[in-house]
């Protein structure tokens, strides 16, 4: 079972989501050495790792909750808060910062009504900062779902966002 397949399934009801998670844990024999993989699948099923989901995993795998939550909090790729369908990464590396990265953040704040680290109420967008996205010669740059938008200025942001439903 690939993680991509799970993401495409988008199981809707909470009961069905927990059933799928149980199936994933069974495929991994509920073995602690597979905890990170199980957490990845859980995040792909639910979109984030709530305290209820962490507790469920701990109970089903017969692990202390502190072990599960410790792994979740240690790795930056796990999220305990709901994320949007699209992640906006604003580059604030030196080139992007100097060429107007802060103005891009201000415009996104205005258009979306959220700050860095937050998610829109409709869960369409989440916003985060990156120190460099590797587009220094094209600064300022943002990426949305790993699609890089270069030479961004505040006046173009609304049009860029409209590309992502």
XYZ file of N, CA and C in Angstrom:
495
model
N 0.860 -1.180 0.000
C 0.000 0.000 0.000
C 0.900 1.234 0.000
N 0.738 2.061 -1.004
C 1.576 3.250 -1.072
C 0.877 4.428 -0.413
N 1.696 5.366 0.048
C 1.136 6.544 0.694
C 0.319 7.351 -0.308
N 0.764 7.382 -1.568
C 0.022 8.132 -2.585
C -1.384 7.563 -2.752
N -1.512 6.255 -2.717
C -2.827 5.642 -2.850
C -3.725 6.085 -1.702
N -3.181 6.101 -0.493
C -3.978 6.522 0.652
C -4.438 7.961 0.502
N -3.555 8.819 0.020
C -3.920 10.228 -0.127
C -5.048 10.391 -1.132
N -5.032 9.588 -2.191
C -6.059 9.713 -3.205
C -7.398 9.151 -2.742
N -7.371 8.191 -1.814
C -8.617 7.586 -1.360
C -9.497 8.594 -0.629
N -8.926 9.444 0.171
C -9.631 10.466 0.936
C -10.888 9.918 1.598
N -10.654 9.009 2.501
C -11.739 8.401 3.269
C -12.403 9.506 4.074
N -13.740 9.563 4.046
C -14.456 10.692 4.633
C -14.841 10.514 6.102
N -15.533 9.437 6.450
C -16.040 9.332 7.815
C -14.915 9.001 8.785
N -14.958 9.575 9.992
C -13.927 9.272 10.987
C -13.799 7.774 11.267
N -14.929 7.082 11.312
C -14.876 5.635 11.565
C -14.103 4.920 10.459
N -14.369 5.288 9.212
C -13.664 4.677 8.090
C -12.180 5.039 8.108
N -11.868 6.272 8.546
C -10.466 6.675 8.643
C -9.734 5.832 9.688
N -10.349 5.641 10.842
C -9.715 4.830 11.884
C -9.630 3.363 11.467
N -10.605 2.872 10.703
C -10.534 1.500 10.180
C -9.341 1.356 9.240
N -9.153 2.341 8.374
C -8.025 2.317 7.449
C -6.705 2.375 8.219
N -6.640 3.225 9.238
C -5.428 3.313 10.049
C -5.136 1.985 10.745
N -6.161 1.322 11.241
C -5.981 0.009 11.874
C -5.426 -0.984 10.865
N -5.941 -0.939 9.645
C -5.445 -1.820 8.582
C -3.963 -1.557 8.316
N -3.588 -0.275 8.272
C -2.188 0.085 8.055
C -1.322 -0.457 9.193
N -1.760 -0.261 10.436
C -0.977 -0.761 11.580
C -0.847 -2.279 11.513
N -1.898 -2.971 11.106
C -1.842 -4.427 10.977
C -0.828 -4.843 9.911
N -0.789 -4.107 8.809
C 0.179 -4.418 7.742
C 1.609 -4.244 8.230
N 1.790 -3.351 9.176
C 3.112 -3.136 9.769
C 3.280 -3.931 11.068
N 2.399 -4.862 11.308
C 2.458 -5.751 12.482
C 2.476 -5.005 13.810
N 1.979 -3.776 13.790
C 1.926 -2.948 15.004
C 3.265 -2.916 15.733
N 4.329 -2.971 14.961
C 5.689 -3.023 15.498
C 6.225 -1.607 15.679
N 6.812 -1.355 16.841
C 7.323 -0.019 17.156
C 8.369 0.459 16.159
N 9.136 -0.459 15.585
C 10.162 -0.031 14.619
C 9.529 0.576 13.365
N 8.235 0.365 13.173
C 7.510 0.926 12.027
C 6.674 2.154 12.401
N 6.892 2.688 13.581
C 6.066 3.795 14.068
C 6.091 4.998 13.132
N 7.249 5.371 12.635
C 7.331 6.553 11.769
C 6.513 6.343 10.491
N 6.619 5.155 9.888
C 5.834 4.886 8.677
C 4.344 4.937 8.990
N 3.946 4.366 10.117
C 2.537 4.372 10.506
C 2.056 5.809 10.724
N 2.883 6.630 11.346
C 2.519 8.034 11.558
C 2.379 8.771 10.221
N 3.244 8.473 9.271
C 3.117 9.084 7.938
C 1.773 8.725 7.305
N 1.424 7.447 7.370
C 0.134 7.032 6.812
C -1.018 7.702 7.558
N -0.926 7.755 8.869
C -1.987 8.391 9.656
C -2.153 9.849 9.236
N -1.037 10.544 9.044
C -1.118 11.940 8.626
C -1.712 12.052 7.221
N -1.416 11.091 6.345
C -2.002 11.154 4.999
C -3.505 10.870 5.042
N -3.948 10.092 6.005
C -5.371 9.771 6.136
C -6.142 10.948 6.730
N -5.623 11.521 7.812
C -6.338 12.558 8.571
C -5.940 13.987 8.192
N -4.774 14.132 7.566
C -4.286 15.467 7.228
C -3.386 16.054 8.292
N -3.441 15.523 9.494
C -2.588 15.937 10.608
C -2.713 14.871 11.684
N -1.909 14.992 12.742
C -1.907 13.996 13.818
C -2.456 14.613 15.097
N -3.754 14.525 15.259
C -4.407 15.072 16.453
C -4.013 14.255 17.674
N -4.289 14.792 18.853
C -3.995 14.043 20.084
C -4.836 12.766 20.140
N -6.064 12.798 19.616
C -6.897 11.590 19.574
C -6.271 10.518 18.685
N -5.751 10.924 17.537
C -5.116 9.974 16.626
C -3.854 9.390 17.258
N -3.068 10.240 17.913
C -1.860 9.754 18.582
C -2.217 8.765 19.693
N -3.250 9.071 20.436
C -3.699 8.184 21.517
C -4.167 6.841 20.945
N -4.905 6.879 19.849
C -5.395 5.674 19.182
C -4.214 4.787 18.765
N -3.215 5.391 18.144
C -2.039 4.638 17.700
C -1.315 4.031 18.901
N -1.134 4.824 19.945
C -0.445 4.330 21.142
C -1.182 3.127 21.735
N -2.487 3.235 21.834
C -3.275 2.133 22.413
C -3.214 0.889 21.541
N -3.387 1.053 20.237
C -3.406 -0.098 19.323
C -2.036 -0.767 19.210
N -0.966 0.029 19.400
C 0.382 -0.532 19.293
C 0.968 -0.894 20.659
N 0.161 -0.674 21.705
C 0.599 -0.974 23.073
C 1.887 -0.223 23.420
N 1.876 1.079 23.106
C 3.008 1.959 23.389
C 2.555 3.064 24.328
N 3.470 3.597 25.113
C 3.097 4.770 25.907
C 2.785 5.946 24.974
N 1.780 6.724 25.322
C 1.434 7.901 24.526
C 2.641 8.827 24.394
N 3.450 8.909 25.427
C 4.634 9.781 25.392
C 5.606 9.367 24.297
N 5.671 8.087 23.985
C 6.552 7.610 22.916
C 6.040 8.109 21.563
N 4.746 7.958 21.323
C 4.150 8.379 20.054
C 4.231 9.897 19.916
N 3.814 10.621 20.940
C 3.831 12.090 20.842
C 5.258 12.617 20.785
N 6.203 11.908 21.381
C 7.606 12.316 21.297
C 8.132 12.244 19.874
N 7.782 11.183 19.165
C 8.193 11.046 17.767
C 7.515 12.125 16.925
N 6.236 12.339 17.147
C 5.493 13.352 16.382
C 6.104 14.738 16.588
N 6.429 15.079 17.818
C 6.956 16.420 18.089
C 8.413 16.571 17.658
N 9.149 15.469 17.544
C 10.564 15.544 17.174
C 10.745 15.860 15.692
N 9.953 15.239 14.844
C 10.127 15.388 13.403
C 9.252 16.517 12.849
N 9.893 17.421 12.103
C 9.181 18.594 11.593
C 8.173 18.258 10.496
N 8.269 17.092 9.898
C 7.325 16.751 8.830
C 5.983 16.271 9.362
N 5.873 16.111 10.682
C 4.576 15.764 11.263
C 3.907 17.033 11.773
N 2.589 17.095 11.605
C 1.838 18.262 12.036
C 0.741 17.841 13.009
N 0.610 18.594 14.088
C -0.448 18.337 15.064
C -1.629 19.277 14.869
N -1.528 20.126 13.874
C -2.590 21.066 13.556
C -3.083 20.803 12.139
N -4.369 21.051 11.885
C -4.879 20.839 10.516
C -4.108 21.683 9.510
N -3.848 21.115 8.373
C -3.154 21.814 7.291
C -4.121 22.043 6.146
N -3.817 23.041 5.358
C -4.626 23.321 4.188
C -4.343 22.335 3.070
N -5.208 22.333 2.072
C -4.990 21.473 0.903
C -3.737 21.891 0.158
N -3.389 23.170 0.267
C -2.211 23.710 -0.412
C -1.322 24.402 0.620
N -0.029 24.120 0.530
C 0.930 24.748 1.433
C 1.715 25.805 0.672
N 1.642 27.031 1.172
C 2.397 28.139 0.601
C 3.667 28.288 1.416
N 4.811 28.155 0.747
C 6.107 28.337 1.401
C 6.715 29.629 0.885
N 6.917 30.571 1.794
C 7.497 31.851 1.416
C 8.975 31.809 1.727
N 9.774 32.041 0.715
C 11.220 32.026 0.905
C 11.659 33.326 1.572
N 12.412 33.165 2.659
C 13.011 34.328 3.303
C 14.526 34.163 3.409
N 15.094 33.445 2.424
C 16.550 33.414 2.309
C 17.022 34.826 2.006
N 18.305 35.039 2.045
C 18.848 36.389 1.903
C 18.343 37.093 0.642
N 18.452 36.451 -0.524
C 18.047 37.097 -1.781
C 16.556 37.433 -1.770
N 15.725 36.493 -1.332
C 14.278 36.733 -1.329
C 13.894 37.785 -0.293
N 14.554 37.758 0.850
C 14.264 38.737 1.893
C 14.585 40.147 1.391
N 15.773 40.308 0.814
C 16.222 41.620 0.340
C 15.337 42.124 -0.800
N 14.819 41.220 -1.617
C 14.020 41.611 -2.781
C 12.517 41.663 -2.503
N 12.114 41.640 -1.227
C 10.714 41.894 -0.915
C 9.928 40.742 -0.304
N 10.605 39.769 0.255
C 9.915 38.634 0.866
C 8.912 39.034 1.936
N 9.260 40.030 2.738
C 8.341 40.479 3.797
C 7.060 41.081 3.212
N 7.163 41.794 2.095
C 5.974 42.378 1.465
C 5.050 41.281 0.934
N 5.627 40.182 0.500
C 4.814 39.055 0.033
C 4.029 38.474 1.201
N 4.682 38.331 2.342
C 3.992 37.827 3.541
C 2.850 38.762 3.923
N 3.105 40.051 3.910
C 2.064 41.022 4.265
C 0.861 40.913 3.324
N 1.107 40.743 2.023
C 0.016 40.631 1.056
C -0.759 39.330 1.269
N -0.052 38.228 1.552
C -0.722 36.961 1.830
C -1.564 37.068 3.101
N -1.034 37.742 4.128
C -1.811 37.982 5.351
C -3.114 38.692 5.018
N -3.011 39.714 4.199
C -4.182 40.507 3.820
C -5.190 39.686 3.014
N -4.719 38.949 2.023
C -5.617 38.195 1.136
C -6.247 36.982 1.810
N -5.478 36.306 2.640
C -5.950 35.043 3.224
C -6.478 35.185 4.648
N -6.114 36.277 5.311
C -6.562 36.468 6.691
C -5.868 35.551 7.678
N -4.691 35.066 7.321
C -3.916 34.208 8.235
C -2.488 34.703 8.308
N -1.792 34.220 9.320
C -0.381 34.536 9.488
C 0.431 33.278 9.212
N 1.725 33.442 9.192
C 2.625 32.304 9.010
C 2.342 31.265 10.093
N 2.295 30.004 9.688
C 2.024 28.924 10.620
C 0.544 28.627 10.808
N -0.303 29.356 10.112
C -1.751 29.163 10.257
C -2.359 28.589 8.984
N -3.620 28.184 9.119
C -4.382 27.608 8.015
C -5.690 28.382 7.881
N -6.101 28.607 6.634
C -7.372 29.306 6.415
C -8.524 28.463 6.963
N -9.605 29.125 7.342
C -10.753 28.425 7.926
C -11.330 27.365 6.998
N -11.266 27.606 5.686
C -11.784 26.619 4.734
C -10.767 25.517 4.429
N -9.631 25.568 5.096
C -8.529 24.597 4.948
C -8.014 24.528 3.507
N -8.092 25.645 2.829
C -7.573 25.708 1.461
C -6.062 25.932 1.466
N -5.589 26.844 2.328
C -4.166 27.183 2.358
C -3.596 27.143 3.765
N -2.340 26.704 3.841
C -1.509 26.880 5.027
C -0.301 27.683 4.570
N 0.284 28.420 5.504
C 1.400 29.279 5.144
C 2.576 29.001 6.068
N 3.770 28.887 5.456
C 4.981 28.629 6.221
C 6.144 29.410 5.628
N 7.198 29.532 6.425
C 8.420 30.208 5.994
C 9.470 29.151 5.687
N 10.226 29.378 4.635
C 11.393 28.556 4.317
C 12.591 29.491 4.270
N 13.722 29.008 4.714
C 14.919 29.841 4.700
C 15.512 29.957 3.300
N 15.275 28.961 2.452
C 15.716 29.035 1.061
C 14.996 27.940 0.293
N 14.478 28.284 -0.875
C 13.839 27.262 -1.709
C 14.655 27.008 -2.975
N 15.859 27.559 -3.019
C 16.764 27.290 -4.133
C 16.466 28.070 -5.394
N 15.841 29.204 -5.263
C 15.513 30.027 -6.436
C 16.079 31.437 -6.264
N 17.281 31.519 -5.729
C 17.867 32.816 -5.379
C 17.968 33.771 -6.562
N 18.286 33.270 -7.735
C 18.395 34.116 -8.921
C 17.053 34.603 -9.429
N 15.977 34.060 -8.881
C 14.625 34.407 -9.322
C 13.823 35.071 -8.211
N 14.517 35.587 -7.234
C 13.892 36.144 -6.033
C 13.087 37.399 -6.349
N 12.061 37.653 -5.535
C 11.565 36.796 -4.450
C 10.715 35.658 -4.997
N 10.742 34.550 -4.283
C 10.038 33.361 -4.753
C 9.184 32.761 -3.638
N 8.120 32.103 -4.067
C 7.299 31.305 -3.150
C 7.087 29.957 -3.834
N 6.749 28.959 -3.028
C 6.318 27.705 -3.646
C 4.974 27.341 -3.042
N 4.142 26.799 -3.887
C 2.847 26.293 -3.448
C 2.805 24.842 -3.892
N 2.710 23.943 -2.918
C 2.734 22.505 -3.209
C 3.941 22.138 -4.070
N 5.083 22.702 -3.766
C 6.346 22.436 -4.464
C 6.406 23.006 -5.884
N 5.436 23.819 -6.271
C 5.494 24.541 -7.547
C 6.073 25.918 -7.249
N 7.239 26.207 -7.815
C 7.923 27.469 -7.527
C 7.370 28.575 -8.413
N 7.050 29.695 -7.778
C 6.620 30.910 -8.485
C 7.722 31.935 -8.269
N 8.284 32.419 -9.344
C 9.463 33.273 -9.267
C 9.150 34.732 -9.557
N 10.055 35.583 -9.095
C 9.926 37.032 -9.267
C 8.524 37.516 -8.887
N 8.094 37.056 -7.737
C 6.744 37.370 -7.258
C 6.721 38.797 -6.720
N 5.671 39.512 -7.052
C 5.460 40.804 -6.408
C 4.050 40.780 -5.829
N 3.787 41.617 -4.847
C 2.479 41.583 -4.179
C 1.284 41.670 -5.121
N 1.434 42.372 -6.245
C 0.313 42.522 -7.183
C -0.029 41.232 -7.923
N 0.891 40.269 -7.984
C 0.653 39.002 -8.693
C 0.085 37.916 -7.788
N 0.131 38.114 -6.486
C -0.204 37.036 -5.558
C -1.642 36.559 -5.707
N -2.589 37.467 -5.854
C -3.996 37.060 -5.988
C -4.172 36.133 -7.191
N -3.555 36.468 -8.318
C -3.649 35.627 -9.515
C -3.002 34.265 -9.298
N -1.911 34.232 -8.576
C -1.239 32.954 -8.278
C -2.146 32.085 -7.417
N -2.737 32.667 -6.395
C -3.606 31.897 -5.500
C -4.812 31.309 -6.237
N -5.307 32.024 -7.236
C -6.469 31.548 -7.996
C -6.184 30.275 -8.780
N -4.910 29.939 -8.947
C -4.542 28.702 -9.645
C -4.779 27.465 -8.779
N -5.007 27.674 -7.491
C -5.113 26.565 -6.542
C -6.492 26.539 -5.893
N -7.314 25.643 -6.324
C -8.637 25.473 -5.708
C -8.490 24.454 -4.657
